[in-house]
mmCIF file of C-alpha atoms in Angstrom:
data_model
loop_
_atom_site.group_PDB
_atom_site.id
_atom_site.type_symbol
_atom_site.label_atom_id
_atom_site.label_comp_id
_atom_site.label_asym_id
_atom_site.label_seq_id
_atom_site.Cartn_x
_atom_site.Cartn_y
_atom_site.Cartn_z
ATOM 1 C CA UNK I 1 16.334 -108.059 -10.884
ATOM 2 C CA UNK I 2 16.673 -108.950 -7.207
ATOM 3 C CA UNK I 3 13.723 -111.332 -7.613
ATOM 4 C CA UNK I 4 15.377 -113.145 -10.496
ATOM 5 C CA UNK I 5 18.755 -113.340 -8.778
ATOM 6 C CA UNK I 6 17.105 -114.828 -5.714
ATOM 7 C CA UNK I 7 15.617 -117.588 -7.822
ATOM 8 C CA UNK I 8 18.793 -118.732 -9.554
ATOM 9 C CA UNK I 9 20.466 -121.903 -8.398
ATOM 10 C CA UNK I 10 24.003 -121.178 -7.243
ATOM 11 C CA UNK I 11 26.887 -123.155 -5.885
ATOM 12 C CA UNK I 12 27.962 -122.322 -2.368
ATOM 13 C CA UNK I 13 31.131 -123.852 -0.870
ATOM 14 C CA UNK I 14 31.100 -126.470 -3.603
ATOM 15 C CA UNK I 15 27.509 -127.607 -2.897
ATOM 16 C CA UNK I 16 24.373 -126.900 -4.924
ATOM 17 C CA UNK I 17 21.506 -125.181 -3.128
ATOM 18 C CA UNK I 18 18.357 -127.200 -2.537
ATOM 19 C CA UNK I 19 16.117 -127.624 -5.567
ATOM 20 C CA UNK I 20 13.657 -124.807 -6.134
ATOM 21 C CA UNK I 21 9.971 -125.288 -6.882
ATOM 22 C CA UNK I 22 7.652 -122.737 -8.486
ATOM 23 C CA UNK I 23 4.104 -123.007 -7.127
ATOM 24 C CA UNK I 24 1.081 -121.396 -8.773
ATOM 25 C CA UNK I 25 -0.718 -118.750 -6.709
ATOM 26 C CA UNK I 26 -3.628 -119.127 -9.146
ATOM 27 C CA UNK I 27 -4.296 -121.075 -12.327
ATOM 28 C CA UNK I 28 -1.895 -120.277 -15.152
ATOM 29 C CA UNK I 29 -0.633 -121.624 -18.469
ATOM 30 C CA UNK I 30 2.766 -123.210 -19.041
ATOM 31 C CA UNK I 31 3.838 -122.494 -22.615
ATOM 32 C CA UNK I 32 6.327 -124.140 -24.950
ATOM 33 C CA UNK I 33 8.485 -120.985 -24.993
ATOM 34 C CA UNK I 34 8.582 -117.629 -23.224
ATOM 35 C CA UNK I 35 5.765 -115.433 -24.527
ATOM 36 C CA UNK I 36 1.983 -115.389 -24.694
ATOM 37 C CA UNK I 37 1.838 -116.455 -28.355
ATOM 38 C CA UNK I 38 3.355 -119.895 -27.795
ATOM 39 C CA UNK I 39 1.405 -123.100 -27.366
ATOM 40 C CA UNK I 40 0.161 -124.326 -23.978
ATOM 41 C CA UNK I 41 1.813 -127.532 -22.774
ATOM 42 C CA UNK I 42 0.221 -127.665 -19.314
ATOM 43 C CA UNK I 43 -2.281 -125.754 -17.148
ATOM 44 C CA UNK I 44 -1.129 -125.366 -13.538
ATOM 45 C CA UNK I 45 -3.789 -125.242 -10.843
ATOM 46 C CA UNK I 46 -3.606 -123.074 -7.727
ATOM 47 C CA UNK I 47 -1.036 -124.596 -5.372
ATOM 48 C CA UNK I 48 0.427 -126.936 -7.995
ATOM 49 C CA UNK I 49 4.221 -126.891 -7.977
ATOM 50 C CA UNK I 50 6.769 -127.341 -10.751
ATOM 51 C CA UNK I 51 10.532 -127.749 -10.647
ATOM 52 C CA UNK I 52 12.277 -124.480 -11.484
ATOM 53 C CA UNK I 53 15.067 -125.235 -13.968
ATOM 54 C CA UNK I 54 17.094 -122.116 -13.188
ATOM 55 C CA UNK I 55 16.518 -120.102 -16.368
ATOM 56 C CA UNK I 56 14.448 -116.972 -16.904
ATOM 57 C CA UNK I 57 13.541 -114.864 -19.922
ATOM 58 C CA UNK I 58 11.778 -111.573 -20.665
ATOM 59 C CA UNK I 59 8.883 -111.511 -23.131
ATOM 60 C CA UNK I 60 5.620 -109.578 -23.579
ATOM 61 C CA UNK I 61 6.233 -107.531 -20.434
ATOM 62 C CA UNK I 62 6.606 -110.580 -18.149
ATOM 63 C CA UNK I 63 9.482 -112.486 -16.615
ATOM 64 C CA UNK I 64 9.145 -116.138 -17.644
ATOM 65 C CA UNK I 65 10.598 -119.037 -15.674
ATOM 66 C CA UNK I 66 11.693 -122.338 -17.206
ATOM 67 C CA UNK I 67 9.837 -125.184 -15.488
ATOM 68 C CA UNK I 68 9.435 -128.917 -15.464
ATOM 69 C CA UNK I 69 5.899 -130.044 -14.576
ATOM 70 C CA UNK I 70 3.726 -133.107 -15.230
ATOM 71 C CA UNK I 71 6.332 -134.644 -17.551
ATOM 72 C CA UNK I 72 6.592 -131.471 -19.647
ATOM 73 C CA UNK I 73 9.069 -128.620 -19.786
ATOM 74 C CA UNK I 74 7.890 -125.116 -20.539
ATOM 75 C CA UNK I 75 7.749 -121.480 -19.494
ATOM 76 C CA UNK I 76 5.338 -119.642 -17.182
ATOM 77 C CA UNK I 77 5.008 -115.999 -16.124
ATOM 78 C CA UNK I 78 6.534 -115.341 -12.698
ATOM 79 C CA UNK I 79 3.705 -112.960 -11.679
ATOM 80 C CA UNK I 80 1.587 -115.960 -10.675
ATOM 81 C CA UNK I 81 4.340 -118.139 -9.261
ATOM 82 C CA UNK I 82 5.817 -118.401 -5.790
ATOM 83 C CA UNK I 83 9.323 -119.893 -5.780
ATOM 84 C CA UNK I 84 10.393 -121.799 -2.695
ATOM 85 C CA UNK I 85 12.653 -124.635 -1.657
ATOM 86 C CA UNK I 86 11.069 -127.915 -2.756
ATOM 87 C CA UNK I 87 9.565 -129.885 0.094
ATOM 88 C CA UNK I 88 8.781 -126.868 2.268
ATOM 89 C CA UNK I 89 5.264 -125.897 3.270
ATOM 90 C CA UNK I 90 2.684 -125.106 0.609
ATOM 91 C CA UNK I 91 2.107 -121.664 -0.822
ATOM 92 C CA UNK I 92 -0.085 -119.526 1.418
ATOM 93 C CA UNK I 93 -1.291 -116.036 0.592
ATOM 94 C CA UNK I 94 -0.814 -113.429 3.347
ATOM 95 C CA UNK I 95 -3.613 -113.382 5.904
ATOM 96 C CA UNK I 96 -5.103 -116.697 4.815
ATOM 97 C CA UNK I 97 -6.083 -119.573 7.032
ATOM 98 C CA UNK I 98 -4.047 -122.697 6.421
ATOM 99 C CA UNK I 99 -5.050 -124.003 2.990
ATOM 100 C CA UNK I 100 -4.478 -127.701 2.349
ATOM 101 C CA UNK I 101 -3.567 -127.891 -1.337
ATOM 102 C CA UNK I 102 -4.954 -130.333 -3.866
ATOM 103 C CA UNK I 103 -1.682 -132.213 -3.877
ATOM 104 C CA UNK I 104 -1.775 -132.519 -0.093
ATOM 105 C CA UNK I 105 -5.291 -133.993 0.030
ATOM 106 C CA UNK I 106 -4.704 -136.239 -2.965
ATOM 107 C CA UNK I 107 -7.110 -134.654 -5.441
ATOM 108 C CA UNK I 108 -7.719 -136.400 -8.733
ATOM 109 C CA UNK I 109 -6.605 -134.510 -11.820
ATOM 110 C CA UNK I 110 -9.501 -132.730 -13.536
ATOM 111 C CA UNK I 111 -10.677 -134.243 -16.805
ATOM 112 C CA UNK I 112 -10.636 -130.789 -18.412
ATOM 113 C CA UNK I 113 -10.140 -127.133 -17.533
ATOM 114 C CA UNK I 114 -13.078 -124.783 -18.107
ATOM 115 C CA UNK I 115 -10.860 -121.737 -17.611
ATOM 116 C CA UNK I 116 -10.542 -118.819 -15.242
ATOM 117 C CA UNK I 117 -13.173 -116.235 -14.392
ATOM 118 C CA UNK I 118 -12.860 -113.167 -16.600
ATOM 119 C CA UNK I 119 -13.060 -110.763 -13.640
ATOM 120 C CA UNK I 120 -12.878 -110.814 -9.862
ATOM 121 C CA UNK I 121 -15.832 -112.751 -8.452
ATOM 122 C CA UNK I 122 -18.649 -110.440 -7.363
ATOM 123 C CA UNK I 123 -20.388 -113.178 -5.332
ATOM 124 C CA UNK I 124 -19.389 -115.442 -2.472
ATOM 125 C CA UNK I 125 -21.779 -118.375 -2.050
ATOM 126 C CA UNK I 126 -21.933 -120.433 1.134
ATOM 127 C CA UNK I 127 -22.762 -124.131 0.722
ATOM 128 C CA UNK I 128 -22.868 -127.175 2.927
ATOM 129 C CA UNK I 129 -21.885 -130.599 1.725
ATOM 130 C CA UNK I 130 -24.710 -132.415 3.520
ATOM 131 C CA UNK I 131 -23.991 -135.720 5.231
ATOM 132 C CA UNK I 132 -21.811 -136.104 8.297
ATOM 133 C CA UNK I 133 -19.177 -133.701 9.609
ATOM 134 C CA UNK I 134 -15.435 -134.122 10.161
ATOM 135 C CA UNK I 135 -13.207 -132.869 12.957
ATOM 136 C CA UNK I 136 -9.690 -133.950 11.993
ATOM 137 C CA UNK I 137 -7.627 -133.628 8.839
ATOM 138 C CA UNK I 138 -7.688 -137.328 7.882
ATOM 139 C CA UNK I 139 -11.486 -137.529 8.173
ATOM 140 C CA UNK I 140 -11.979 -134.274 6.266
ATOM 141 C CA UNK I 141 -9.728 -135.484 3.442
ATOM 142 C CA UNK I 142 -11.824 -138.657 3.213
ATOM 143 C CA UNK I 143 -14.972 -136.520 2.913
ATOM 144 C CA UNK I 144 -13.347 -134.269 0.334
ATOM 145 C CA UNK I 145 -12.415 -137.230 -1.859
ATOM 146 C CA UNK I 146 -15.992 -138.505 -1.624
ATOM 147 C CA UNK I 147 -17.238 -135.082 -2.751
ATOM 148 C CA UNK I 148 -14.835 -135.058 -5.697
ATOM 149 C CA UNK I 149 -15.703 -138.600 -6.750
ATOM 150 C CA UNK I 150 -19.422 -137.827 -6.594
ATOM 151 C CA UNK I 151 -19.030 -134.634 -8.614
ATOM 152 C CA UNK I 152 -16.898 -136.319 -11.275
ATOM 153 C CA UNK I 153 -18.279 -139.862 -11.467
ATOM 154 C CA UNK I 154 -21.981 -139.300 -10.726
ATOM 155 C CA UNK I 155 -22.669 -135.737 -11.821
ATOM 156 C CA UNK I 156 -20.207 -135.743 -14.715
ATOM 157 C CA UNK I 157 -18.277 -132.628 -13.687
ATOM 158 C CA UNK I 158 -14.669 -132.209 -14.749
ATOM 159 C CA UNK I 159 -13.601 -131.786 -11.103
ATOM 160 C CA UNK I 160 -14.944 -131.105 -7.630
ATOM 161 C CA UNK I 161 -17.350 -128.213 -8.084
ATOM 162 C CA UNK I 162 -16.484 -125.862 -5.205
ATOM 163 C CA UNK I 163 -13.653 -123.354 -4.967
ATOM 164 C CA UNK I 164 -12.821 -124.158 -1.333
ATOM 165 C CA UNK I 165 -14.068 -126.642 1.234
ATOM 166 C CA UNK I 166 -13.927 -126.059 5.002
ATOM 167 C CA UNK I 167 -13.760 -128.723 7.685
ATOM 168 C CA UNK I 168 -14.520 -128.466 11.378
ATOM 169 C CA UNK I 169 -10.853 -129.262 11.880
ATOM 170 C CA UNK I 170 -10.325 -125.562 11.066
ATOM 171 C CA UNK I 171 -8.577 -126.180 7.741
ATOM 172 C CA UNK I 172 -9.492 -124.757 4.371
ATOM 173 C CA UNK I 173 -9.099 -127.236 1.523
ATOM 174 C CA UNK I 174 -8.315 -126.107 -1.994
ATOM 175 C CA UNK I 175 -10.864 -127.355 -4.525
ATOM 176 C CA UNK I 176 -10.836 -125.269 -7.737
ATOM 177 C CA UNK I 177 -9.075 -122.374 -6.046
ATOM 178 C CA UNK I 178 -9.557 -118.646 -6.385
ATOM 179 C CA UNK I 179 -9.797 -118.182 -10.135
ATOM 180 C CA UNK I 180 -11.031 -121.380 -11.802
ATOM 181 C CA UNK I 181 -14.649 -121.357 -12.969
ATOM 182 C CA UNK I 182 -16.549 -123.728 -10.712
ATOM 183 C CA UNK I 183 -19.623 -125.954 -10.949
ATOM 184 C CA UNK I 184 -21.481 -125.018 -7.795
ATOM 185 C CA UNK I 185 -24.231 -122.426 -8.263
ATOM 186 C CA UNK I 186 -26.238 -122.564 -11.499
ATOM 187 C CA UNK I 187 -26.020 -119.250 -13.339
ATOM 188 C CA UNK I 188 -23.234 -117.852 -11.152
ATOM 189 C CA UNK I 189 -20.209 -120.056 -11.746
ATOM 190 C CA UNK I 190 -18.574 -117.407 -13.943
ATOM 191 C CA UNK I 191 -18.714 -114.606 -11.375
ATOM 192 C CA UNK I 192 -18.896 -116.250 -7.964
ATOM 193 C CA UNK I 193 -16.840 -118.494 -5.736
ATOM 194 C CA UNK I 194 -18.294 -121.212 -3.544
ATOM 195 C CA UNK I 195 -17.138 -122.040 -0.037
ATOM 196 C CA UNK I 196 -18.578 -125.338 1.161
ATOM 197 C CA UNK I 197 -18.568 -126.438 4.793
ATOM 198 C CA UNK I 198 -18.406 -130.210 5.263
ATOM 199 C CA UNK I 199 -21.521 -131.519 7.014
ATOM 200 C CA UNK I 200 -25.242 -130.846 7.318
ATOM 201 C CA UNK I 201 -26.229 -127.592 9.017
ATOM 202 C CA UNK I 202 -30.008 -127.691 8.975
ATOM 203 C CA UNK I 203 -30.283 -127.835 12.777
ATOM 204 C CA UNK I 204 -26.988 -126.445 14.060
ATOM 205 C CA UNK I 205 -24.211 -124.182 12.843
ATOM 206 C CA UNK I 206 -20.624 -125.309 12.160
ATOM 207 C CA UNK I 207 -18.219 -125.137 15.077
ATOM 208 C CA UNK I 208 -16.216 -122.024 15.911
ATOM 209 C CA UNK I 209 -13.096 -123.286 14.105
ATOM 210 C CA UNK I 210 -14.930 -123.776 10.805
ATOM 211 C CA UNK I 211 -16.772 -120.456 11.012
ATOM 212 C CA UNK I 212 -13.564 -118.574 11.780
ATOM 213 C CA UNK I 213 -11.876 -120.215 8.789
ATOM 214 C CA UNK I 214 -14.710 -119.261 6.428
ATOM 215 C CA UNK I 215 -14.527 -115.631 7.551
ATOM 216 C CA UNK I 216 -10.727 -115.542 7.375
ATOM 217 C CA UNK I 217 -10.754 -117.066 3.891
ATOM 218 C CA UNK I 218 -13.105 -114.334 2.644
ATOM 219 C CA UNK I 219 -10.920 -111.649 4.219
ATOM 220 C CA UNK I 220 -7.849 -113.251 2.683
ATOM 221 C CA UNK I 221 -9.493 -113.133 -0.749
ATOM 222 C CA UNK I 222 -10.313 -109.460 -0.298
ATOM 223 C CA UNK I 223 -6.843 -108.543 0.981
ATOM 224 C CA UNK I 224 -5.081 -110.352 -1.870
ATOM 225 C CA UNK I 225 -7.243 -109.130 -4.725
ATOM 226 C CA UNK I 226 -9.085 -112.420 -5.297
ATOM 227 C CA UNK I 227 -12.617 -111.171 -4.491
ATOM 228 C CA UNK I 228 -14.293 -107.962 -5.648
ATOM 229 C CA UNK I 229 -14.323 -105.567 -2.669
ATOM 230 C CA UNK I 230 -18.002 -104.874 -3.384
ATOM 231 C CA UNK I 231 -18.908 -108.562 -3.328
ATOM 232 C CA UNK I 232 -22.321 -109.879 -2.282
ATOM 233 C CA UNK I 233 -22.544 -112.809 0.141
ATOM 234 C CA UNK I 234 -25.324 -115.344 -0.408
ATOM 235 C CA UNK I 235 -26.431 -118.799 0.560
ATOM 236 C CA UNK I 236 -26.891 -121.334 -2.209
ATOM 237 C CA UNK I 237 -30.672 -121.373 -1.595
ATOM 238 C CA UNK I 238 -30.882 -117.658 -2.404
ATOM 239 C CA UNK I 239 -30.486 -118.458 -6.114
ATOM 240 C CA UNK I 240 -31.599 -122.067 -6.412
ATOM 241 C CA UNK I 241 -34.229 -124.574 -5.336
ATOM 242 C CA UNK I 242 -32.255 -126.201 -2.533
ATOM 243 C CA UNK I 243 -31.989 -126.317 1.253
ATOM 244 C CA UNK I 244 -28.250 -125.629 1.016
ATOM 245 C CA UNK I 245 -26.408 -124.417 3.114
ATOM 246 C CA UNK I 246 -28.783 -125.713 5.801
ATOM 247 C CA UNK I 247 -31.265 -123.565 7.692
ATOM 248 C CA UNK I 248 -29.108 -122.921 10.768
ATOM 249 C CA UNK I 249 -26.066 -121.852 8.750
ATOM 250 C CA UNK I 250 -28.230 -119.901 6.320
ATOM 251 C CA UNK I 251 -29.790 -117.925 9.162
ATOM 252 C CA UNK I 252 -26.356 -117.229 10.606
ATOM 253 C CA UNK I 253 -24.856 -115.772 7.422
ATOM 254 C CA UNK I 254 -27.735 -113.252 7.344
ATOM 255 C CA UNK I 255 -25.795 -111.479 10.109
ATOM 256 C CA UNK I 256 -22.464 -111.396 8.209
ATOM 257 C CA UNK I 257 -21.111 -108.403 6.274
ATOM 258 C CA UNK I 258 -22.158 -108.098 2.620
ATOM 259 C CA UNK I 259 -25.048 -110.556 2.924
ATOM 260 C CA UNK I 260 -28.016 -109.777 0.655
ATOM 261 C CA UNK I 261 -31.044 -112.031 0.277
ATOM 262 C CA UNK I 262 -33.139 -112.668 -2.796
ATOM 263 C CA UNK I 263 -32.205 -113.197 -6.397
ATOM 264 C CA UNK I 264 -28.742 -111.950 -7.308
ATOM 265 C CA UNK I 265 -28.551 -108.799 -9.390
ATOM 266 C CA UNK I 266 -25.965 -110.025 -11.864
ATOM 267 C CA UNK I 267 -26.405 -113.446 -13.421
#
């Protein structure tokens, strides 16, 4: 009850409180009415925000919030929403590095949504993007848009393939997020997440800022129930015919917790 009261728009000294936005902590459906049996009018991606219209309802064991998003109005379960004052900083899970959301880096809308993984990912795959590196937010965003355009326009994917992308500026960039099925590691998109570091790491490892962000992102996923605690860490080349994530980075992750070489046990 305290949660719902805190969300309601109230008048204080004759003035309305600032508008409230509900931001998705992972992908979720917005339905035409409160309840799981109603039609889907929009699929919110991790970090996407909607305007909270100030009404809530109970149905099917969930509290549903009335939202306006992408030109539609509908209802979404509050369990996967973070309500905040509109215009404030993006949703961040506890213990995470700073995650630049899709909206913040100007991601294109996906052409379709494959859906969410059925269970917590049991694999974490490390990739590199190949090409040149980036060391500031503007340059990394440019690289990220190039990655997305290549994945969508050349390879025919519905969106950028990775779950997260890391720059040597020390930022994590949201790609498909924690739960959305990716297009990154053939045979393991349904049970693994991919973290891609921008650049080519055949002959040198990423800088300290990027490496720290990769490690913190994995720990964040574990702490917030986004990664199976018994996960296996792998490089892309462990399960495919590729040089990814570059020899230097690949050799480095051999020393990290949970790394296991060879073909994955669960495909």
